């Protein structure tokens, strides 16, 4: 019966069943008079199923948004008419934010004000071609500051200037909550993209990011449309400048073609490497992408390398300026989003960087930013899911192992082979880079990773625990400014992962307490200290590792070195007292101790070694029948 109910919940998830259906299984069980413990188990399964359903819905929504953004980029790349471009932007903004109304205003350089050019979802005839005086309304604040701005109740908000005509239009459209983001071109605001609800609602950071990205696409598309229109008009009016205009048109077409090609790379799911190669094919020179730390993450092939220090200086200049920087044959564009730095794309050209090369590089920067943000968000979402699964495995309360295995299988993780637990201490502040590296290790090796305060916890596949742990710690160390100390243990099966974690955590604490920072150890590697707190003390293997050669010598030579060594330790390492107790000459004792030195090494009298030897001798005594 338990298996049947569990399968039913999974079937509901698989069939995308409405949420009410998840209550029916529990209701049927209550109607059948199932025992209380069974009902409790069903309630837990239902809770897990509902959480999975909610998570799947969020993932699908994010995927739909990404597809819609990609479709938007593709559509805009193929449009040339400004009105069509602006209407497409308004339509996509309304769909992406699920709002009631979206519209876009453009600056009128001749009159000094702005006007509504395109709208989606409007219900009155007042919005189209509405003139907006400078500094009025939400659009005026956005145009002046160049930053997003949102209000919850437009008509009662006094944080900005109102006009009678604008307020009359807002009332006719029944606008309540309003969000505006700038449409920027070369750091100048050329328009404002706005989204509105006809009820009071809060705009999330996701809403702001999505609308801002649409605004960036809008700026590129508007610029292409304006430049193309200007060039076509120049061809018609200035026949005498045909050669110049033809060249300019060729550059514009080349720029638009590159932008369309780059956009299609995003739609096809390609990465930064492909974006760099496509950009390098359109310009003469080397194209390099640096991350926010200045490390090269992608480089065009077949070109002369640019010195790393020069790349670093140019990247820093671009970030300090906040926009494109040109230094002779070098051009750098910062990769920027609303909330984070992503890096820099740099062109090292074979000749002076011209306007077309700059535009191509700026479009490549926009596409590379979209790729990096998308990949980063997808990786973060996957890392959260993996971390939650590992957290459930580490929980000490009762667990449904079949469900855990199923969740792991959805992530491509086989819990039957993932048995090595690594607990590493991270001293870096902030820890984001090390955490990102741990998530990458887990994803690449088909394992799991999670974080607790200053610790990284990994569950990885592999038979050789020490080798698996060493490989993982070496990779973490490449992103850390401090030595990585780690404890490791091997779980017998999925039900013992929590126990293996506690054993590895104990090893980590022991290494730190013993002043062995930067090392990796399991209980065996800690000697008698590990044997003392190991979940299953390996007494025999510990004795063998410490005094095994002496025991073997006594067995094959019928000697009494073990007894001599034990007496020597009990007399405070006094050879004469040892000889007296054993009824031997002191020279005989000295000879036996010399034999011990040859068997155990010259450092066996060191305090730590001698302590381990004494513990091993005591364990040997109590372990004999």
PDB file of C-alpha atoms in Angstrom, residues 19 57 84 104 109 136 241 316 327 356 373 389 403 414 561 586 598:
ATOM      1  CA  UNK A  19      -3.246  20.839  -6.966  1.00  0.00           C
ATOM      2  CA  UNK A  57       6.398  25.271 -11.997  1.00  0.00           C
ATOM      3  CA  UNK A  84       7.299  47.503 -35.542  1.00  0.00           C
ATOM      4  CA  UNK A 104       7.513  52.899 -24.445  1.00  0.00           C
ATOM      5  CA  UNK A 109      15.507  65.945 -29.276  1.00  0.00           C
ATOM      6  CA  UNK A 136       7.239  64.831 -15.126  1.00  0.00           C
ATOM      7  CA  UNK A 241      28.337  60.856 -51.757  1.00  0.00           C
ATOM      8  CA  UNK A 316      40.047  48.200 -15.165  1.00  0.00           C
ATOM      9  CA  UNK A 327      43.013  52.961 -26.616  1.00  0.00           C
ATOM     10  CA  UNK A 356      31.806  49.637 -36.746  1.00  0.00           C
ATOM     11  CA  UNK A 373      23.610  35.720 -16.758  1.00  0.00           C
ATOM     12  CA  UNK A 389      18.961  17.161  -1.632  1.00  0.00           C
ATOM     13  CA  UNK A 403      12.309   9.264  -2.831  1.00  0.00           C
ATOM     14  CA  UNK A 414      23.581   7.872  -8.584  1.00  0.00           C
ATOM     15  CA  UNK A 561      60.887  -6.649  21.058  1.00  0.00           C
ATOM     16  CA  UNK A 586      71.620  -2.758  29.698  1.00  0.00           C
ATOM     17  CA  UNK A 598      65.552   0.237  12.332  1.00  0.00           C
TER      18      UNK A 598
END
